[in-house]
Amino acid sequence: MPVKALFKPFNLGGLALPSRVVMAPMTRSFSPGGVPNSKVIEYYRRRAAAGVGLIITEGTTVAHKASNGYPNVPHFYGEAALAGWKKVVDAVHAEGGKIVPQLWHVGSVRRIGTEPDATVPGYGPSEKTKDGQVVVHGMTHQDIQDVIAAFAQAAKDAQRIGMDGVEIHGAHGYLVDQFFWEGSNQRTDEYGGSLANRSRFAIELIQAVRAAVGEGFPIILRFSQWKQQDYTARLVQTPEALGEFLQPLSDAGVDIFHCSTRRFWEPEFEGSPLNLAGWTRKLTGKPTITVGSVGLDGEFLQFMVNTDKVAQPASLENLLERLNNEEFDLVAVGRALLVDPDWAQKVRDGREEDIQAFSREALMTLV
Ligand SMILES: Cc1cc2nc3c(=O)[nH]c(=O)nc-3n(C[C@H](O)[C@H](O)[C@H](O)COP(=O)(O)O)c2cc1C
């Protein structure tokens, strides 16, 4: 199966990508003080230089006191962090690549003691207490407005420093997804209850981002059925329900859906081989990004816990066939690109024997 389908340009309005290979957003925790430094600039530049069409940055936090959940995660606010990101943008553009930041609020996953203000608990759709202490603050209407404003400001800043669009992190059980999912959203107001109500936060957020950046600046929404709190969780059980879930998000201003799965080849619903990105493209008519174990023989969550497992390079045949059939438009690659900046180049040149395996060790350095 020829790999050239992966290296065909992609155009969407003002977004012209040199290839279909997208670098998946991956938290690296190499930005002390929240500022991307010269190592981070070089890390992204290398991937752009070696055939990645679109880089989606690691999750980068919006300007809200509870947005961060982990050490050394880069901010997307404040003069120093934005100046760092501007250097990343310039370096990627100099190599002919495109880049968008993944805008992130971790919500209730945050723990007291986390930077930048150790006294701030998690913020989520619904309050949670433990031993009489509030560990998750249930968000008020004002909190909701504050977070939406922070995303809109981040998107405006992304546009100002030359980013090629933004990705909103609406997946994996973080804040936006906590609103989507009934397992984490027990609200009784207009932001809780039906899936339509649980989507209201995301819809208002996307509308605010669209209003901040205007038409023609791509907005990508990443969403997932699975949650880090429950890998088997599902927001929807049928294609009809998926369509009803996605349409208002599409109408609110999403240009590209990034459909996060752990194994791209798995059918999303019985009775059809289409995966989540395939169904999303079919139902919304919008371009989609697929993701999940591309080029590797083991899925990523196995590698987040202590393990000496190694994911070996795997055939791209199934992926290329689906891409050729236009099941989806773009292909995000995570670990294979984390361990090897030249992965896309090697695939393009047919140098399969040079492609590296992935093990947890790769997380320790920024190559
Ligand atoms: C180290 C690491 C960090 C990650 N951080 C993020 C993140 O910040 N945001 C996000 O949406 N997904 C994150 N993910 C998930 C990846 O974007 C991707 O969906 C996942 O790794 C599956 O792709 P792969 O099988 O090609 O690695 C992370 C994955 C890894 C391995």
mmCIF file of C-alpha atoms and ligand atoms in Angstrom:
data_model
loop_
_atom_site.group_PDB
_atom_site.id
_atom_site.type_symbol
_atom_site.label_atom_id
_atom_site.label_comp_id
_atom_site.label_asym_id
_atom_site.label_seq_id
_atom_site.Cartn_x
_atom_site.Cartn_y
_atom_site.Cartn_z
ATOM 1 C CA MET A 1 0.000 0.000 0.000
ATOM 2 C CA PRO A 2 1.692 3.241 -1.074
ATOM 3 C CA VAL A 3 2.348 5.725 1.731
ATOM 4 C CA LYS A 4 1.830 8.736 -0.502
ATOM 5 C CA ALA A 5 -1.739 9.203 0.820
ATOM 6 C CA LEU A 6 -0.099 10.350 4.076
ATOM 7 C CA PHE A 7 1.915 12.993 2.262
ATOM 8 C CA LYS A 8 -0.786 14.620 0.181
ATOM 9 C CA PRO A 9 -1.376 18.265 1.082
ATOM 10 C CA PHE A 10 -4.561 19.139 2.951
ATOM 11 C CA ASN A 11 -6.417 22.425 2.608
ATOM 12 C CA LEU A 12 -9.126 23.847 4.765
ATOM 13 C CA GLY A 13 -9.830 27.507 4.217
ATOM 14 C CA GLY A 14 -6.647 29.272 5.213
ATOM 15 C CA LEU A 15 -5.047 26.130 6.631
ATOM 16 C CA ALA A 16 -2.737 24.491 4.096
ATOM 17 C CA LEU A 17 -0.911 21.461 5.469
ATOM 18 C CA PRO A 18 2.032 19.929 3.639
ATOM 19 C CA SER A 19 1.059 16.397 4.793
ATOM 20 C CA ARG A 20 -1.669 14.405 6.562
ATOM 21 C CA VAL A 21 0.614 13.530 9.470
ATOM 22 C CA VAL A 22 -0.403 15.332 12.651
ATOM 23 C CA MET A 23 1.615 15.253 15.839
ATOM 24 C CA ALA A 24 -0.790 14.278 18.632
ATOM 25 C CA PRO A 25 -0.817 16.533 21.710
ATOM 26 C CA MET A 26 1.454 15.047 24.365
ATOM 27 C CA THR A 27 2.169 16.504 27.772
ATOM 28 C CA ARG A 28 5.914 16.470 28.304
ATOM 29 C CA SER A 29 6.366 18.455 31.523
ATOM 30 C CA PHE A 30 9.589 20.089 30.392
ATOM 31 C CA SER A 31 8.508 23.720 30.845
ATOM 32 C CA PRO A 32 9.537 24.891 34.338
ATOM 33 C CA GLY A 33 7.633 27.988 35.405
ATOM 34 C CA GLY A 34 5.140 27.273 32.609
ATOM 35 C CA VAL A 35 7.477 28.694 29.952
ATOM 36 C CA PRO A 36 8.450 26.706 26.833
ATOM 37 C CA ASN A 37 12.246 26.997 26.605
ATOM 38 C CA SER A 38 14.855 26.372 23.903
ATOM 39 C CA LYS A 39 14.630 22.565 24.301
ATOM 40 C CA VAL A 40 10.880 22.685 23.726
ATOM 41 C CA ILE A 41 11.352 24.926 20.661
ATOM 42 C CA GLU A 42 13.841 22.478 19.187
ATOM 43 C CA TYR A 43 11.616 19.472 19.978
ATOM 44 C CA TYR A 44 8.753 20.852 17.896
ATOM 45 C CA ARG A 45 11.019 22.257 15.155
ATOM 46 C CA ARG A 46 12.535 18.835 14.524
ATOM 47 C CA ARG A 47 9.130 17.230 13.884
ATOM 48 C CA ALA A 48 8.139 19.981 11.448
ATOM 49 C CA ALA A 49 11.473 19.610 9.638
ATOM 50 C CA ALA A 50 10.863 15.882 9.168
ATOM 51 C CA GLY A 51 7.490 15.808 7.454
ATOM 52 C CA VAL A 52 4.854 16.417 10.140
ATOM 53 C CA GLY A 53 2.162 18.569 8.506
ATOM 54 C CA LEU A 54 0.470 19.826 11.656
ATOM 55 C CA ILE A 55 1.790 19.921 15.180
ATOM 56 C CA ILE A 56 -0.732 19.980 17.975
ATOM 57 C CA THR A 57 1.217 21.085 21.025
ATOM 58 C CA GLU A 58 1.108 19.379 24.373
ATOM 59 C CA GLY A 59 -1.817 20.533 26.504
ATOM 60 C CA THR A 60 -1.122 24.143 27.520
ATOM 61 C CA THR A 61 -3.142 25.749 30.280
ATOM 62 C CA VAL A 62 -5.520 28.692 29.941
ATOM 63 C CA ALA A 63 -5.443 31.587 32.403
ATOM 64 C CA HIS A 64 -7.596 30.211 35.201
ATOM 65 C CA LYS A 65 -6.395 29.365 38.702
ATOM 66 C CA ALA A 66 -7.500 25.720 38.486
ATOM 67 C CA SER A 67 -6.562 24.963 34.878
ATOM 68 C CA ASN A 68 -3.353 23.077 35.632
ATOM 69 C CA GLY A 69 -3.031 19.594 37.062
ATOM 70 C CA TYR A 70 0.608 18.585 36.672
ATOM 71 C CA PRO A 71 4.169 19.878 37.202
ATOM 72 C CA ASN A 72 6.070 21.832 34.529
ATOM 73 C CA VAL A 73 3.188 22.088 32.087
ATOM 74 C CA PRO A 74 3.500 25.118 29.784
ATOM 75 C CA HIS A 75 1.041 28.001 30.210
ATOM 76 C CA PHE A 76 -0.738 29.708 27.379
ATOM 77 C CA TYR A 77 -0.912 33.043 29.152
ATOM 78 C CA GLY A 78 1.536 35.574 30.547
ATOM 79 C CA GLU A 79 4.244 37.421 28.664
ATOM 80 C CA ALA A 80 7.083 34.924 29.171
ATOM 81 C CA ALA A 81 5.112 31.832 28.154
ATOM 82 C CA LEU A 82 3.587 33.499 25.097
ATOM 83 C CA ALA A 83 7.020 34.782 24.034
ATOM 84 C CA GLY A 84 8.281 31.190 24.335
ATOM 85 C CA TRP A 85 5.388 29.908 22.220
ATOM 86 C CA LYS A 86 6.046 32.621 19.621
ATOM 87 C CA LYS A 87 9.559 31.207 19.200
ATOM 88 C CA VAL A 88 8.093 27.715 18.779
ATOM 89 C CA VAL A 89 5.710 29.034 16.098
ATOM 90 C CA ASP A 90 8.498 30.802 14.215
ATOM 91 C CA ALA A 91 10.738 27.722 14.316
ATOM 92 C CA VAL A 92 7.967 25.426 13.027
ATOM 93 C CA HIS A 93 6.991 27.874 10.277
ATOM 94 C CA ALA A 94 10.618 28.211 9.191
ATOM 95 C CA GLU A 95 10.526 24.447 8.464
ATOM 96 C CA GLY A 96 7.293 24.746 6.456
ATOM 97 C CA GLY A 97 5.122 23.191 9.181
ATOM 98 C CA LYS A 98 1.933 24.371 10.865
ATOM 99 C CA ILE A 99 1.138 24.426 14.559
ATOM 100 C CA VAL A 100 -1.807 24.873 16.908
ATOM 101 C CA PRO A 101 -1.789 24.917 20.708
ATOM 102 C CA GLN A 102 -3.969 22.470 22.609
ATOM 103 C CA LEU A 103 -5.853 24.662 25.084
ATOM 104 C CA TRP A 104 -6.441 22.820 28.330
ATOM 105 C CA HIS A 105 -8.265 23.003 31.634
ATOM 106 C CA VAL A 106 -7.948 19.846 33.732
ATOM 107 C CA GLY A 107 -11.018 20.604 35.888
ATOM 108 C CA SER A 108 -11.656 18.215 38.756
ATOM 109 C CA VAL A 109 -8.511 16.184 38.050
ATOM 110 C CA ARG A 110 -6.511 18.948 39.760
ATOM 111 C CA ARG A 111 -5.377 18.232 43.343
ATOM 112 C CA ILE A 112 -4.665 20.693 46.164
ATOM 113 C CA GLY A 113 -0.894 21.205 46.255
ATOM 114 C CA THR A 114 -0.506 21.552 42.481
ATOM 115 C CA GLU A 115 1.200 24.608 40.962
ATOM 116 C CA PRO A 116 0.724 27.505 40.371
ATOM 117 C CA ASP A 117 -1.398 28.140 43.543
ATOM 118 C CA ALA A 118 -1.173 25.110 45.818
ATOM 119 C CA THR A 119 -4.259 26.132 47.817
ATOM 120 C CA VAL A 120 -6.646 25.913 44.848
ATOM 121 C CA PRO A 121 -8.648 22.660 44.587
ATOM 122 C CA GLY A 122 -9.989 21.082 41.413
ATOM 123 C CA TYR A 123 -12.875 22.856 39.692
ATOM 124 C CA GLY A 124 -15.570 20.757 38.095
ATOM 125 C CA PRO A 125 -19.209 20.598 37.104
ATOM 126 C CA SER A 126 -20.143 19.160 40.513
ATOM 127 C CA GLU A 127 -18.704 19.603 44.017
ATOM 128 C CA LYS A 128 -16.813 16.748 45.649
ATOM 129 C CA THR A 129 -15.726 16.533 49.265
ATOM 130 C CA LYS A 130 -13.408 14.149 51.029
ATOM 131 C CA ASP A 131 -13.093 13.942 54.842
ATOM 132 C CA GLY A 132 -15.071 17.173 55.145
ATOM 133 C CA GLN A 133 -12.764 19.069 52.785
ATOM 134 C CA VAL A 134 -13.811 20.373 49.373
ATOM 135 C CA VAL A 135 -11.502 18.637 46.882
ATOM 136 C CA VAL A 136 -13.503 19.729 43.831
ATOM 137 C CA HIS A 137 -15.235 23.079 43.798
ATOM 138 C CA GLY A 138 -18.574 22.871 41.958
ATOM 139 C CA MET A 139 -18.446 25.617 39.358
ATOM 140 C CA THR A 140 -20.846 28.558 39.654
ATOM 141 C CA HIS A 141 -22.212 30.416 36.625
ATOM 142 C CA GLN A 142 -19.516 33.024 37.204
ATOM 143 C CA ASP A 143 -16.793 30.333 37.213
ATOM 144 C CA ILE A 144 -18.165 28.997 33.934
ATOM 145 C CA GLN A 145 -18.017 32.464 32.401
ATOM 146 C CA ASP A 146 -14.468 32.991 33.715
ATOM 147 C CA VAL A 147 -13.215 29.748 32.168
ATOM 148 C CA ILE A 148 -14.920 30.466 28.857
ATOM 149 C CA ALA A 149 -13.316 33.920 28.821
ATOM 150 C CA ALA A 150 -9.909 32.343 29.528
ATOM 151 C CA PHE A 151 -10.248 30.003 26.528
ATOM 152 C CA ALA A 152 -11.367 32.895 24.304
ATOM 153 C CA GLN A 153 -8.405 34.998 25.424
ATOM 154 C CA ALA A 154 -5.983 32.128 24.818
ATOM 155 C CA ALA A 155 -7.363 31.665 21.302
ATOM 156 C CA LYS A 156 -6.965 35.367 20.616
ATOM 157 C CA ASP A 157 -3.385 35.214 21.861
ATOM 158 C CA ALA A 158 -2.738 32.145 19.699
ATOM 159 C CA GLN A 159 -3.865 34.090 16.670
ATOM 160 C CA ARG A 160 -1.798 37.125 17.667
ATOM 161 C CA ILE A 161 1.468 35.169 17.968
ATOM 162 C CA GLY A 162 0.944 33.436 14.611
ATOM 163 C CA MET A 163 -0.451 30.027 15.563
ATOM 164 C CA ASP A 164 -2.369 28.401 12.699
ATOM 165 C CA GLY A 165 -5.489 27.637 14.727
ATOM 166 C CA VAL A 166 -6.353 26.201 18.134
ATOM 167 C CA GLU A 167 -7.350 22.836 19.502
ATOM 168 C CA ILE A 168 -9.768 22.764 22.420
ATOM 169 C CA HIS A 169 -9.152 19.796 24.714
ATOM 170 C CA GLY A 170 -12.603 18.336 25.141
ATOM 171 C CA ALA A 171 -11.466 14.743 25.724
ATOM 172 C CA HIS A 172 -10.142 12.188 28.230
ATOM 173 C CA GLY A 173 -12.140 13.270 31.285
ATOM 174 C CA TYR A 174 -10.743 16.805 31.652
ATOM 175 C CA LEU A 175 -12.959 19.829 32.290
ATOM 176 C CA VAL A 176 -14.896 20.118 29.013
ATOM 177 C CA ASP A 177 -15.388 16.351 28.967
ATOM 178 C CA GLN A 178 -16.379 16.380 32.657
ATOM 179 C CA PHE A 179 -19.347 18.497 31.602
ATOM 180 C CA PHE A 180 -20.152 16.139 28.695
ATOM 181 C CA TRP A 181 -20.088 12.977 30.795
ATOM 182 C CA GLU A 182 -22.934 12.017 33.111
ATOM 183 C CA GLY A 183 -20.436 10.184 35.320
ATOM 184 C CA SER A 184 -18.919 13.548 36.329
ATOM 185 C CA ASN A 185 -21.764 16.009 35.710
ATOM 186 C CA GLN A 186 -24.557 15.850 38.270
ATOM 187 C CA ARG A 187 -25.726 19.438 37.803
ATOM 188 C CA THR A 188 -29.418 20.200 37.935
ATOM 189 C CA ASP A 189 -29.208 23.542 36.106
ATOM 190 C CA GLU A 190 -29.067 24.158 32.340
ATOM 191 C CA TYR A 191 -25.473 22.744 32.195
ATOM 192 C CA GLY A 192 -26.563 19.314 33.476
ATOM 193 C CA GLY A 193 -29.136 16.626 32.742
ATOM 194 C CA SER A 194 -29.520 15.707 29.059
ATOM 195 C CA LEU A 195 -26.481 15.367 26.795
ATOM 196 C CA ALA A 196 -27.676 18.519 25.039
ATOM 197 C CA ASN A 197 -27.521 20.366 28.371
ATOM 198 C CA ARG A 198 -24.191 18.792 29.280
ATOM 199 C CA SER A 199 -22.830 20.068 25.954
ATOM 200 C CA ARG A 200 -23.879 23.645 26.706
ATOM 201 C CA PHE A 201 -20.564 24.529 28.359
ATOM 202 C CA ALA A 202 -18.580 23.348 25.311
ATOM 203 C CA ILE A 203 -20.959 25.036 22.884
ATOM 204 C CA GLU A 204 -20.703 28.391 24.670
ATOM 205 C CA LEU A 205 -16.935 27.972 24.904
ATOM 206 C CA ILE A 206 -16.586 27.273 21.175
ATOM 207 C CA GLN A 207 -18.867 30.195 20.339
ATOM 208 C CA ALA A 208 -16.743 32.485 22.519
ATOM 209 C CA VAL A 209 -13.542 31.249 20.880
ATOM 210 C CA ARG A 210 -15.062 31.768 17.436
ATOM 211 C CA ALA A 211 -16.150 35.297 18.379
ATOM 212 C CA ALA A 212 -12.616 36.022 19.641
ATOM 213 C CA VAL A 213 -10.765 34.831 16.522
ATOM 214 C CA GLY A 214 -13.303 35.578 13.771
ATOM 215 C CA GLU A 215 -14.014 33.443 10.726
ATOM 216 C CA GLY A 216 -11.221 31.616 8.929
ATOM 217 C CA PHE A 217 -9.112 30.709 11.979
ATOM 218 C CA PRO A 218 -9.408 26.945 12.414
ATOM 219 C CA ILE A 219 -10.907 25.548 15.601
ATOM 220 C CA ILE A 220 -10.243 21.865 16.269
ATOM 221 C CA LEU A 221 -12.223 20.068 18.968
ATOM 222 C CA ARG A 222 -10.703 16.947 20.488
ATOM 223 C CA PHE A 223 -13.259 14.641 22.061
ATOM 224 C CA SER A 224 -13.342 11.011 23.183
ATOM 225 C CA GLN A 225 -15.755 8.406 24.399
ATOM 226 C CA TRP A 226 -13.221 6.996 26.899
ATOM 227 C CA LYS A 227 -12.292 8.826 30.089
ATOM 228 C CA GLN A 228 -9.160 8.471 32.166
ATOM 229 C CA GLN A 229 -11.583 7.846 35.058
ATOM 230 C CA ASP A 230 -13.239 4.985 33.111
ATOM 231 C CA TYR A 231 -11.768 3.553 29.923
ATOM 232 C CA THR A 232 -15.066 1.887 29.029
ATOM 233 C CA ALA A 233 -17.190 5.048 29.421
ATOM 234 C CA ARG A 234 -19.239 6.173 26.433
ATOM 235 C CA LEU A 235 -20.985 9.464 25.780
ATOM 236 C CA VAL A 236 -23.129 7.934 23.046
ATOM 237 C CA GLN A 237 -24.130 4.389 22.085
ATOM 238 C CA THR A 238 -25.451 4.847 18.535
ATOM 239 C CA PRO A 239 -24.577 6.764 15.364
ATOM 240 C CA GLU A 240 -27.837 8.731 15.740
ATOM 241 C CA ALA A 241 -26.842 9.865 19.229
ATOM 242 C CA LEU A 242 -23.339 10.744 17.990
ATOM 243 C CA GLY A 243 -24.872 12.919 15.280
ATOM 244 C CA GLU A 244 -27.109 14.675 17.796
ATOM 245 C CA PHE A 245 -24.133 15.270 20.079
ATOM 246 C CA LEU A 246 -21.834 16.634 17.374
ATOM 247 C CA GLN A 247 -24.189 18.810 15.327
ATOM 248 C CA PRO A 248 -24.495 21.670 17.844
ATOM 249 C CA LEU A 249 -20.718 21.622 18.396
ATOM 250 C CA SER A 250 -20.186 21.781 14.650
ATOM 251 C CA ASP A 251 -22.707 24.626 14.352
ATOM 252 C CA ALA A 252 -20.965 26.506 17.180
ATOM 253 C CA GLY A 253 -17.812 26.780 15.064
ATOM 254 C CA VAL A 254 -15.751 23.592 15.075
ATOM 255 C CA ASP A 255 -13.837 23.203 11.789
ATOM 256 C CA ILE A 256 -12.111 19.875 12.439
ATOM 257 C CA PHE A 257 -13.023 17.100 14.878
ATOM 258 C CA HIS A 258 -10.133 15.233 16.483
ATOM 259 C CA CYS A 259 -11.629 11.895 17.457
ATOM 260 C CA SER A 260 -9.537 10.373 20.204
ATOM 261 C CA THR A 261 -9.467 6.590 20.368
ATOM 262 C CA ARG A 262 -6.806 4.247 21.697
ATOM 263 C CA ARG A 263 -6.857 1.903 18.670
ATOM 264 C CA PHE A 264 -7.820 3.553 15.387
ATOM 265 C CA TRP A 265 -8.919 0.302 13.707
ATOM 266 C CA GLU A 266 -11.741 -0.473 16.136
ATOM 267 C CA PRO A 267 -15.284 -0.037 14.755
ATOM 268 C CA GLU A 268 -17.150 2.559 16.810
ATOM 269 C CA PHE A 269 -20.558 0.917 16.509
ATOM 270 C CA GLU A 270 -21.685 -2.588 15.597
ATOM 271 C CA GLY A 271 -22.597 -3.226 12.000
ATOM 272 C CA SER A 272 -20.014 -0.969 10.313
ATOM 273 C CA PRO A 273 -16.221 -0.922 10.165
ATOM 274 C CA LEU A 274 -16.126 2.899 10.496
ATOM 275 C CA ASN A 275 -14.117 4.184 13.441
ATOM 276 C CA LEU A 276 -15.024 7.258 15.521
ATOM 277 C CA ALA A 277 -13.349 9.626 13.046
ATOM 278 C CA GLY A 278 -15.125 7.856 10.192
ATOM 279 C CA TRP A 279 -18.550 8.250 11.761
ATOM 280 C CA THR A 280 -17.840 11.844 12.761
ATOM 281 C CA ARG A 281 -16.849 12.778 9.205
ATOM 282 C CA LYS A 282 -19.896 11.045 7.791
ATOM 283 C CA LEU A 283 -22.320 12.622 10.258
ATOM 284 C CA THR A 284 -20.994 16.190 10.355
ATOM 285 C CA GLY A 285 -19.452 16.574 6.907
ATOM 286 C CA LYS A 286 -16.434 18.167 8.643
ATOM 287 C CA PRO A 287 -12.844 16.951 8.279
ATOM 288 C CA THR A 288 -11.646 14.604 11.000
ATOM 289 C CA ILE A 289 -8.396 13.441 12.580
ATOM 290 C CA THR A 290 -8.010 9.822 13.617
ATOM 291 C CA VAL A 291 -5.569 8.698 16.316
ATOM 292 C CA GLY A 292 -4.629 5.691 18.403
ATOM 293 C CA SER A 293 -1.707 3.272 18.091
ATOM 294 C CA VAL A 294 -0.748 4.379 14.589
ATOM 295 C CA GLY A 295 2.445 2.550 13.664
ATOM 296 C CA LEU A 296 2.703 0.737 17.012
ATOM 297 C CA ASP A 297 1.524 -2.622 18.309
ATOM 298 C CA GLY A 298 0.408 -1.565 21.826
ATOM 299 C CA GLU A 299 -1.939 1.202 23.029
ATOM 300 C CA PHE A 300 -0.710 4.189 25.016
ATOM 301 C CA LEU A 301 -2.369 3.763 28.395
ATOM 302 C CA GLN A 302 -0.373 0.578 28.950
ATOM 303 C CA PHE A 303 2.669 2.821 29.001
ATOM 304 C CA MET A 304 1.495 5.411 31.491
ATOM 305 C CA VAL A 305 1.993 3.136 34.474
ATOM 306 C CA ASN A 306 5.285 1.596 35.485
ATOM 307 C CA THR A 307 5.998 -1.021 32.919
ATOM 308 C CA ASP A 308 8.848 -2.402 30.953
ATOM 309 C CA LYS A 309 6.588 -3.133 27.969
ATOM 310 C CA VAL A 310 7.848 -2.016 24.587
ATOM 311 C CA ALA A 311 5.536 -1.054 21.705
ATOM 312 C CA GLN A 312 7.056 -2.304 18.461
ATOM 313 C CA PRO A 313 6.599 -0.665 15.066
ATOM 314 C CA ALA A 314 3.504 -2.024 13.284
ATOM 315 C CA SER A 315 2.240 -2.057 9.701
ATOM 316 C CA LEU A 316 0.461 1.023 8.339
ATOM 317 C CA GLU A 317 -1.524 -0.967 5.782
ATOM 318 C CA ASN A 318 -4.928 -0.806 7.483
ATOM 319 C CA LEU A 319 -4.467 2.918 8.171
ATOM 320 C CA LEU A 320 -3.490 3.719 4.581
ATOM 321 C CA GLU A 321 -6.428 1.781 3.232
ATOM 322 C CA ARG A 322 -8.836 3.773 5.393
ATOM 323 C CA LEU A 323 -7.139 7.064 4.516
ATOM 324 C CA ASN A 324 -7.346 6.190 0.809
ATOM 325 C CA ASN A 325 -11.046 5.443 1.280
ATOM 326 C CA GLU A 326 -11.443 8.908 2.827
ATOM 327 C CA GLU A 327 -12.785 7.502 6.079
ATOM 328 C CA PHE A 328 -10.933 10.415 7.730
ATOM 329 C CA ASP A 329 -8.703 13.272 6.537
ATOM 330 C CA LEU A 330 -5.761 13.456 8.908
ATOM 331 C CA VAL A 331 -3.794 11.026 11.060
ATOM 332 C CA ALA A 332 -2.438 11.947 14.476
ATOM 333 C CA VAL A 333 0.609 10.097 15.706
ATOM 334 C CA GLY A 334 1.591 10.151 19.363
ATOM 335 C CA ARG A 335 4.275 7.923 20.812
ATOM 336 C CA ALA A 336 5.871 6.977 17.505
ATOM 337 C CA LEU A 337 6.666 10.675 17.025
ATOM 338 C CA LEU A 338 7.548 11.253 20.656
ATOM 339 C CA VAL A 339 10.342 8.699 20.528
ATOM 340 C CA ASP A 340 11.472 9.523 16.988
ATOM 341 C CA PRO A 341 11.438 13.030 15.494
ATOM 342 C CA ASP A 342 12.103 11.521 12.041
ATOM 343 C CA TRP A 343 9.212 9.044 12.060
ATOM 344 C CA ALA A 344 7.297 10.732 9.211
ATOM 345 C CA GLN A 345 10.408 11.080 7.067
ATOM 346 C CA LYS A 346 11.278 7.425 7.571
ATOM 347 C CA VAL A 347 7.758 6.364 6.592
ATOM 348 C CA ARG A 348 7.861 8.564 3.500
ATOM 349 C CA ASP A 349 11.236 7.176 2.447
ATOM 350 C CA GLY A 350 10.248 3.540 3.090
ATOM 351 C CA ARG A 351 12.934 3.169 5.789
ATOM 352 C CA GLU A 352 10.782 0.892 7.973
ATOM 353 C CA GLU A 353 13.768 -0.881 9.434
ATOM 354 C CA ASP A 354 14.947 2.422 10.987
ATOM 355 C CA ILE A 355 11.670 3.133 12.793
ATOM 356 C CA GLN A 356 12.067 3.024 16.565
ATOM 357 C CA ALA A 357 10.120 1.081 19.157
ATOM 358 C CA PHE A 358 8.502 2.996 22.036
ATOM 359 C CA SER A 359 9.132 2.392 25.723
ATOM 360 C CA ARG A 360 8.473 4.512 28.811
ATOM 361 C CA GLU A 361 12.111 5.548 28.853
ATOM 362 C CA ALA A 362 11.337 7.904 25.950
ATOM 363 C CA LEU A 363 9.260 10.040 28.323
ATOM 364 C CA MET A 364 12.348 10.981 30.345
ATOM 365 C CA THR A 365 13.971 13.100 27.646
ATOM 366 C CA LEU A 366 12.974 15.628 25.009
ATOM 367 C CA VAL A 367 14.682 14.585 21.786
HETATM 368 C C1 LIG B 1 3.207 11.105 27.169
HETATM 369 C C2 LIG B 1 1.840 11.366 26.668
HETATM 370 C C3 LIG B 1 1.218 12.561 26.971
HETATM 371 C C4 LIG B 1 -0.073 12.850 26.496
HETATM 372 N N1 LIG B 1 -0.633 14.073 26.738
HETATM 373 C C5 LIG B 1 -1.794 14.417 26.146
HETATM 374 C C6 LIG B 1 -2.292 15.756 26.214
HETATM 375 O O1 LIG B 1 -1.679 16.677 26.792
HETATM 376 N N2 LIG B 1 -3.465 16.019 25.593
HETATM 377 C C7 LIG B 1 -4.177 15.058 24.930
HETATM 378 O O2 LIG B 1 -5.249 15.347 24.398
HETATM 379 N N3 LIG B 1 -3.708 13.794 24.825
HETATM 380 C C8 LIG B 1 -2.532 13.465 25.379
HETATM 381 N N4 LIG B 1 -2.015 12.202 25.189
HETATM 382 C C9 LIG B 1 -2.698 11.248 24.289
HETATM 383 C C10 LIG B 1 -2.129 11.353 22.864
HETATM 384 O O3 LIG B 1 -2.452 12.583 22.261
HETATM 385 C C11 LIG B 1 -2.668 10.242 21.952
HETATM 386 O O4 LIG B 1 -4.047 10.370 21.827
HETATM 387 C C12 LIG B 1 -2.321 8.866 22.475
HETATM 388 O O5 LIG B 1 -0.965 8.774 22.861
HETATM 389 C C13 LIG B 1 -2.628 7.795 21.438
HETATM 390 O O6 LIG B 1 -1.790 7.948 20.321
HETATM 391 P P1 LIG B 1 -0.514 6.946 20.094
HETATM 392 O O7 LIG B 1 -1.088 5.572 20.260
HETATM 393 O O8 LIG B 1 -0.073 7.258 18.704
HETATM 394 O O9 LIG B 1 0.496 7.255 21.141
HETATM 395 C C14 LIG B 1 -0.750 11.891 25.690
HETATM 396 C C15 LIG B 1 -0.118 10.671 25.390
HETATM 397 C C16 LIG B 1 1.157 10.410 25.843
HETATM 398 C C17 LIG B 1 1.826 9.122 25.445
#
